[in-house]
Amino acid sequence: NAGVMQNPRHLVRRRGQEARLRCSPMKGHSHVYWYRQLPEEGLKFMVYLQKENIIDESGMPKERFSAEFPKEGPSILRIQQVVRGDSAAYFCASSPTVDNTDTQYFGPGTRLTVL
Amino acid sequence: GESVGLHLPTLSVQEGDNSIINCAYSNSASDYFIWYKQESGKGPQFIIDIRSNMDKRQGQRVTVLLNKTVKHLSLQIAATQPGDSAVYFCADHFSGGYQKVTFGTGTKLQVIP
């Protein structure tokens, strides 16, 4: 059973470009979470999605950031008009249910560098 | 606001010794706690968890202790090995029907050979 997959692993963008980060959850998992991690810091919750629904986006910046988890295909975190402050590692996690004691399994992350 | 935080940013331990990593949480409603290990360049990896109705839980070489009175959590690693070198995060889950995880800053464990 493959783990959570994220691609690309490394992404370089110039200021003003768009960044698309993809996350494929573990097989059988229908809950996806996105986190951002700045160097030497902890993970900050961004958004929680189920198939075709955004459940909690309280950690998402109000502008330029969006996320989706379509019925088919991976979850996408989209950052428009990137700025240098967007440089960070973005992690995706998945879980099989929404039970409060279900462990989240993390992917390897996408490291975004904005030049 | 509610938060989960760690006391020590860096911990250096001699190989073979025991390691203790501490964590404080502030949300009394939190009822599920997890320790994650993050190696350089990788995503967090689940180590061990504990529910609020327990005080102690043991795994393979790891033990988590929960003190609800003072809202304190600790991770004990027995016979620390070089492979244990990583950043360790504690996290708490709210009882809100879904898992909005709050992570502390993390403690970097350095194992000295």
mmCIF file of C-alpha atoms in Angstrom:
data_model
loop_
_atom_site.group_PDB
_atom_site.id
_atom_site.type_symbol
_atom_site.label_atom_id
_atom_site.label_comp_id
_atom_site.label_asym_id
_atom_site.label_seq_id
_atom_site.Cartn_x
_atom_site.Cartn_y
_atom_site.Cartn_z
ATOM 1 C CA ASN A 1 0.000 0.000 0.000
ATOM 2 C CA ALA A 2 1.714 3.113 -1.214
ATOM 3 C CA GLY A 3 1.963 6.012 1.177
ATOM 4 C CA VAL A 4 0.916 9.584 0.631
ATOM 5 C CA MET A 5 2.501 10.885 -2.536
ATOM 6 C CA GLN A 6 3.333 14.465 -3.311
ATOM 7 C CA ASN A 7 4.753 16.022 -6.434
ATOM 8 C CA PRO A 8 6.799 17.725 -7.370
ATOM 9 C CA ARG A 9 9.248 17.250 -4.516
ATOM 10 C CA HIS A 10 10.970 20.510 -5.368
ATOM 11 C CA LEU A 11 9.451 23.449 -7.192
ATOM 12 C CA VAL A 12 11.140 26.695 -8.170
ATOM 13 C CA ARG A 13 9.072 29.659 -9.269
ATOM 14 C CA ARG A 14 9.762 33.315 -9.983
ATOM 15 C CA ARG A 15 7.753 36.002 -8.279
ATOM 16 C CA GLY A 16 4.362 36.408 -9.900
ATOM 17 C CA GLN A 17 4.165 32.869 -11.283
ATOM 18 C CA GLU A 18 1.721 30.188 -10.210
ATOM 19 C CA ALA A 19 2.600 27.128 -8.159
ATOM 20 C CA ARG A 20 0.577 23.906 -8.247
ATOM 21 C CA LEU A 21 1.277 21.269 -5.640
ATOM 22 C CA ARG A 22 -0.278 17.832 -5.926
ATOM 23 C CA CYS A 23 -1.110 15.273 -3.272
ATOM 24 C CA SER A 24 -2.361 11.725 -3.729
ATOM 25 C CA PRO A 25 -3.651 10.302 -0.444
ATOM 26 C CA MET A 26 -3.123 6.762 0.688
ATOM 27 C CA LYS A 27 -5.430 4.220 -0.895
ATOM 28 C CA GLY A 28 -8.746 4.205 0.897
ATOM 29 C CA HIS A 29 -8.222 7.627 2.483
ATOM 30 C CA SER A 30 -10.779 10.278 1.641
ATOM 31 C CA HIS A 31 -9.578 13.040 3.964
ATOM 32 C CA VAL A 32 -6.725 15.317 3.001
ATOM 33 C CA TYR A 33 -4.949 18.014 4.989
ATOM 34 C CA TRP A 34 -2.403 20.579 3.865
ATOM 35 C CA TYR A 35 0.257 22.099 6.110
ATOM 36 C CA ARG A 36 2.999 24.653 5.595
ATOM 37 C CA GLN A 37 6.357 24.530 7.321
ATOM 38 C CA LEU A 38 8.855 27.367 7.382
ATOM 39 C CA PRO A 39 12.518 26.542 8.139
ATOM 40 C CA GLU A 40 13.128 25.695 11.772
ATOM 41 C CA GLU A 41 9.419 25.951 12.559
ATOM 42 C CA GLY A 42 6.511 23.617 13.179
ATOM 43 C CA LEU A 43 3.780 22.706 10.767
ATOM 44 C CA LYS A 44 0.916 25.147 10.344
ATOM 45 C CA PHE A 45 -2.486 23.840 9.363
ATOM 46 C CA MET A 46 -3.826 25.306 6.157
ATOM 47 C CA VAL A 47 -6.860 23.405 4.935
ATOM 48 C CA TYR A 48 -8.826 20.199 5.380
ATOM 49 C CA LEU A 49 -10.683 18.669 2.458
ATOM 50 C CA GLN A 50 -12.860 15.707 1.696
ATOM 51 C CA LYS A 51 -13.732 14.625 -1.813
ATOM 52 C CA GLU A 52 -15.210 17.651 -3.602
ATOM 53 C CA ASN A 53 -15.608 19.572 -0.349
ATOM 54 C CA ILE A 54 -13.550 22.046 1.633
ATOM 55 C CA ILE A 55 -14.286 21.370 5.288
ATOM 56 C CA ASP A 56 -11.964 23.808 7.048
ATOM 57 C CA GLU A 57 -9.831 26.446 5.340
ATOM 58 C CA SER A 58 -9.223 28.552 8.417
ATOM 59 C CA GLY A 59 -5.454 28.322 7.956
ATOM 60 C CA MET A 60 -5.413 29.427 4.349
ATOM 61 C CA PRO A 61 -4.310 32.950 3.449
ATOM 62 C CA LYS A 62 -7.289 34.922 2.222
ATOM 63 C CA GLU A 63 -5.759 35.719 -1.152
ATOM 64 C CA ARG A 64 -3.796 33.831 -3.782
ATOM 65 C CA PHE A 65 -4.182 30.422 -2.133
ATOM 66 C CA SER A 66 -6.773 27.826 -3.053
ATOM 67 C CA ALA A 67 -7.200 24.083 -2.648
ATOM 68 C CA GLU A 68 -9.338 21.397 -4.167
ATOM 69 C CA PHE A 69 -9.844 17.671 -3.903
ATOM 70 C CA PRO A 70 -11.829 16.535 -6.934
ATOM 71 C CA LYS A 71 -13.812 13.366 -7.206
ATOM 72 C CA GLU A 72 -11.107 11.920 -9.396
ATOM 73 C CA GLY A 73 -7.425 12.707 -9.147
ATOM 74 C CA PRO A 74 -5.147 14.227 -6.566
ATOM 75 C CA SER A 75 -5.701 17.122 -4.251
ATOM 76 C CA ILE A 76 -4.234 20.373 -5.555
ATOM 77 C CA LEU A 77 -2.875 23.302 -3.567
ATOM 78 C CA ARG A 78 -2.630 26.301 -5.854
ATOM 79 C CA ILE A 79 -0.700 29.465 -5.119
ATOM 80 C CA GLN A 80 -1.183 32.319 -7.552
ATOM 81 C CA GLN A 81 1.266 35.182 -8.052
ATOM 82 C CA VAL A 82 3.810 33.702 -5.701
ATOM 83 C CA VAL A 83 5.955 35.945 -3.508
ATOM 84 C CA ARG A 84 9.208 35.172 -1.736
ATOM 85 C CA GLY A 85 7.366 34.700 1.545
ATOM 86 C CA ASP A 86 5.613 31.680 0.045
ATOM 87 C CA SER A 87 8.908 29.792 0.057
ATOM 88 C CA ALA A 88 8.375 26.866 2.419
ATOM 89 C CA ALA A 89 7.805 23.144 2.589
ATOM 90 C CA TYR A 90 4.206 22.144 1.990
ATOM 91 C CA PHE A 91 3.061 18.848 3.436
ATOM 92 C CA CYS A 92 -0.032 16.881 2.704
ATOM 93 C CA ALA A 93 -1.519 14.300 5.061
ATOM 94 C CA SER A 94 -4.394 11.886 4.701
ATOM 95 C CA SER A 95 -6.593 9.808 6.979
ATOM 96 C CA PRO A 96 -9.251 7.185 6.312
ATOM 97 C CA THR A 97 -11.986 8.742 8.394
ATOM 98 C CA VAL A 98 -12.677 11.858 10.386
ATOM 99 C CA ASP A 99 -12.527 10.011 13.692
ATOM 100 C CA ASN A 100 -10.622 12.102 16.169
ATOM 101 C CA THR A 101 -8.158 9.343 16.899
ATOM 102 C CA ASP A 102 -7.327 8.465 13.321
ATOM 103 C CA THR A 103 -3.685 9.024 12.600
ATOM 104 C CA GLN A 104 -2.762 11.343 9.785
ATOM 105 C CA TYR A 105 -0.129 9.991 7.438
ATOM 106 C CA PHE A 106 2.158 12.556 5.891
ATOM 107 C CA GLY A 107 3.689 12.757 2.464
ATOM 108 C CA PRO A 108 7.329 13.709 1.800
ATOM 109 C CA GLY A 109 6.421 17.314 1.102
ATOM 110 C CA THR A 110 6.974 19.788 -1.714
ATOM 111 C CA ARG A 111 9.673 22.349 -1.190
ATOM 112 C CA LEU A 112 8.745 25.570 -2.904
ATOM 113 C CA THR A 113 11.409 28.151 -3.614
ATOM 114 C CA VAL A 114 10.382 31.535 -4.950
ATOM 115 C CA LEU A 115 13.151 33.496 -6.620
ATOM 116 C CA GLY B 1 -4.944 31.478 21.958
ATOM 117 C CA GLU B 2 -4.695 27.750 22.402
ATOM 118 C CA SER B 3 -1.330 26.339 21.539
ATOM 119 C CA VAL B 4 0.967 23.408 21.851
ATOM 120 C CA GLY B 5 4.550 24.290 22.626
ATOM 121 C CA LEU B 6 7.831 22.653 23.486
ATOM 122 C CA HIS B 7 10.216 23.603 26.264
ATOM 123 C CA LEU B 8 13.578 22.808 24.635
ATOM 124 C CA PRO B 9 14.519 23.626 21.057
ATOM 125 C CA THR B 10 17.632 21.388 20.979
ATOM 126 C CA LEU B 11 18.598 18.321 22.951
ATOM 127 C CA SER B 12 21.995 16.639 22.713
ATOM 128 C CA VAL B 13 22.222 13.108 24.048
ATOM 129 C CA GLN B 14 25.011 10.562 24.181
ATOM 130 C CA GLU B 15 24.356 7.424 22.205
ATOM 131 C CA GLY B 16 22.938 4.769 24.507
ATOM 132 C CA ASP B 17 21.493 7.229 26.994
ATOM 133 C CA ASN B 18 17.811 7.890 27.446
ATOM 134 C CA SER B 19 16.203 10.989 25.916
ATOM 135 C CA ILE B 20 13.294 12.949 27.297
ATOM 136 C CA ILE B 21 11.494 15.498 25.156
ATOM 137 C CA ASN B 22 8.867 17.680 26.772
ATOM 138 C CA CYS B 23 5.779 19.419 25.510
ATOM 139 C CA ALA B 24 3.192 21.720 27.062
ATOM 140 C CA TYR B 25 -0.301 22.214 25.776
ATOM 141 C CA SER B 26 -2.843 24.810 26.757
ATOM 142 C CA ASN B 27 -6.158 23.549 25.448
ATOM 143 C CA SER B 28 -7.875 21.590 28.198
ATOM 144 C CA ALA B 29 -10.331 20.244 25.603
ATOM 145 C CA SER B 30 -7.587 18.360 23.751
ATOM 146 C CA ASP B 31 -8.108 14.664 24.224
ATOM 147 C CA TYR B 32 -5.687 13.034 21.828
ATOM 148 C CA PHE B 33 -1.973 13.616 21.522
ATOM 149 C CA ILE B 34 0.583 12.421 19.026
ATOM 150 C CA TRP B 35 4.334 12.496 18.775
ATOM 151 C CA TYR B 36 5.853 12.786 15.328
ATOM 152 C CA LYS B 37 9.443 12.394 14.198
ATOM 153 C CA GLN B 38 10.690 14.415 11.262
ATOM 154 C CA GLU B 39 14.008 13.585 9.690
ATOM 155 C CA SER B 40 15.758 16.109 7.508
ATOM 156 C CA GLY B 41 14.034 16.499 4.161
ATOM 157 C CA LYS B 42 11.160 14.204 5.034
ATOM 158 C CA GLY B 43 7.588 14.459 6.212
ATOM 159 C CA PRO B 44 6.541 13.849 9.833
ATOM 160 C CA GLN B 45 6.336 10.226 10.818
ATOM 161 C CA PHE B 46 3.955 8.936 13.481
ATOM 162 C CA ILE B 47 5.738 7.592 16.559
ATOM 163 C CA ILE B 48 3.195 7.086 19.307
ATOM 164 C CA ASP B 49 -0.088 8.475 20.505
ATOM 165 C CA ILE B 50 -2.008 8.717 23.745
ATOM 166 C CA ARG B 51 -5.576 9.517 24.682
ATOM 167 C CA SER B 52 -6.497 11.772 27.546
ATOM 168 C CA ASN B 53 -7.925 8.888 29.565
ATOM 169 C CA MET B 54 -4.427 7.418 29.842
ATOM 170 C CA ASP B 55 -1.334 8.549 31.751
ATOM 171 C CA LYS B 56 1.260 6.405 30.051
ATOM 172 C CA ARG B 57 1.695 4.422 26.899
ATOM 173 C CA GLN B 58 4.672 2.379 25.804
ATOM 174 C CA GLY B 59 5.922 1.442 22.384
ATOM 175 C CA GLN B 60 9.135 0.004 21.111
ATOM 176 C CA ARG B 61 11.861 1.975 22.942
ATOM 177 C CA VAL B 62 9.480 4.922 23.325
ATOM 178 C CA THR B 63 7.147 5.908 26.130
ATOM 179 C CA VAL B 64 4.722 8.799 26.205
ATOM 180 C CA LEU B 65 3.611 10.272 29.507
ATOM 181 C CA LEU B 66 0.625 12.553 29.899
ATOM 182 C CA ASN B 67 0.026 14.775 32.907
ATOM 183 C CA LYS B 68 -3.350 16.390 32.468
ATOM 184 C CA THR B 69 -3.112 18.317 35.713
ATOM 185 C CA VAL B 70 -0.292 20.484 34.420
ATOM 186 C CA LYS B 71 -1.048 19.945 30.724
ATOM 187 C CA HIS B 72 2.297 18.359 30.054
ATOM 188 C CA LEU B 73 3.360 15.660 27.645
ATOM 189 C CA SER B 74 6.712 13.929 27.359
ATOM 190 C CA LEU B 75 8.367 11.478 25.023
ATOM 191 C CA GLN B 76 10.993 9.160 26.422
ATOM 192 C CA ILE B 77 13.351 7.328 24.098
ATOM 193 C CA ALA B 78 15.332 4.503 25.642
ATOM 194 C CA ALA B 79 18.886 3.711 24.567
ATOM 195 C CA THR B 80 19.020 6.555 22.073
ATOM 196 C CA GLN B 81 20.573 5.651 18.745
ATOM 197 C CA PRO B 82 22.071 7.793 15.958
ATOM 198 C CA GLY B 83 18.993 7.029 13.870
ATOM 199 C CA ASP B 84 16.894 8.823 16.447
ATOM 200 C CA SER B 85 18.442 12.144 15.434
ATOM 201 C CA ALA B 86 15.560 14.220 14.105
ATOM 202 C CA VAL B 87 13.105 16.931 15.051
ATOM 203 C CA TYR B 88 10.303 15.733 17.286
ATOM 204 C CA PHE B 89 6.900 17.386 17.330
ATOM 205 C CA CYS B 90 4.044 16.935 19.695
ATOM 206 C CA ALA B 91 0.569 17.603 18.378
ATOM 207 C CA ASP B 92 -2.897 17.745 19.824
ATOM 208 C CA HIS B 93 -6.255 17.053 18.285
ATOM 209 C CA PHE B 94 -9.362 18.961 19.140
ATOM 210 C CA SER B 95 -12.570 17.079 19.844
ATOM 211 C CA GLY B 96 -14.270 19.038 17.117
ATOM 212 C CA GLY B 97 -15.288 16.184 14.894
ATOM 213 C CA TYR B 98 -12.253 16.357 12.683
ATOM 214 C CA GLN B 99 -8.557 16.509 13.132
ATOM 215 C CA LYS B 100 -7.313 20.050 13.183
ATOM 216 C CA VAL B 101 -3.825 19.328 14.340
ATOM 217 C CA THR B 102 -1.751 21.905 16.159
ATOM 218 C CA PHE B 103 1.967 21.327 16.126
ATOM 219 C CA GLY B 104 4.556 22.705 18.503
ATOM 220 C CA THR B 105 7.767 24.285 17.249
ATOM 221 C CA GLY B 106 9.670 21.043 17.661
ATOM 222 C CA THR B 107 12.727 19.791 19.508
ATOM 223 C CA LYS B 108 15.832 18.850 17.605
ATOM 224 C CA LEU B 109 17.411 15.723 19.039
ATOM 225 C CA GLN B 110 21.112 15.327 18.338
ATOM 226 C CA VAL B 111 22.649 11.993 19.213
ATOM 227 C CA ILE B 112 26.362 12.105 19.954
ATOM 228 C CA PRO B 113 28.157 8.895 18.899
#
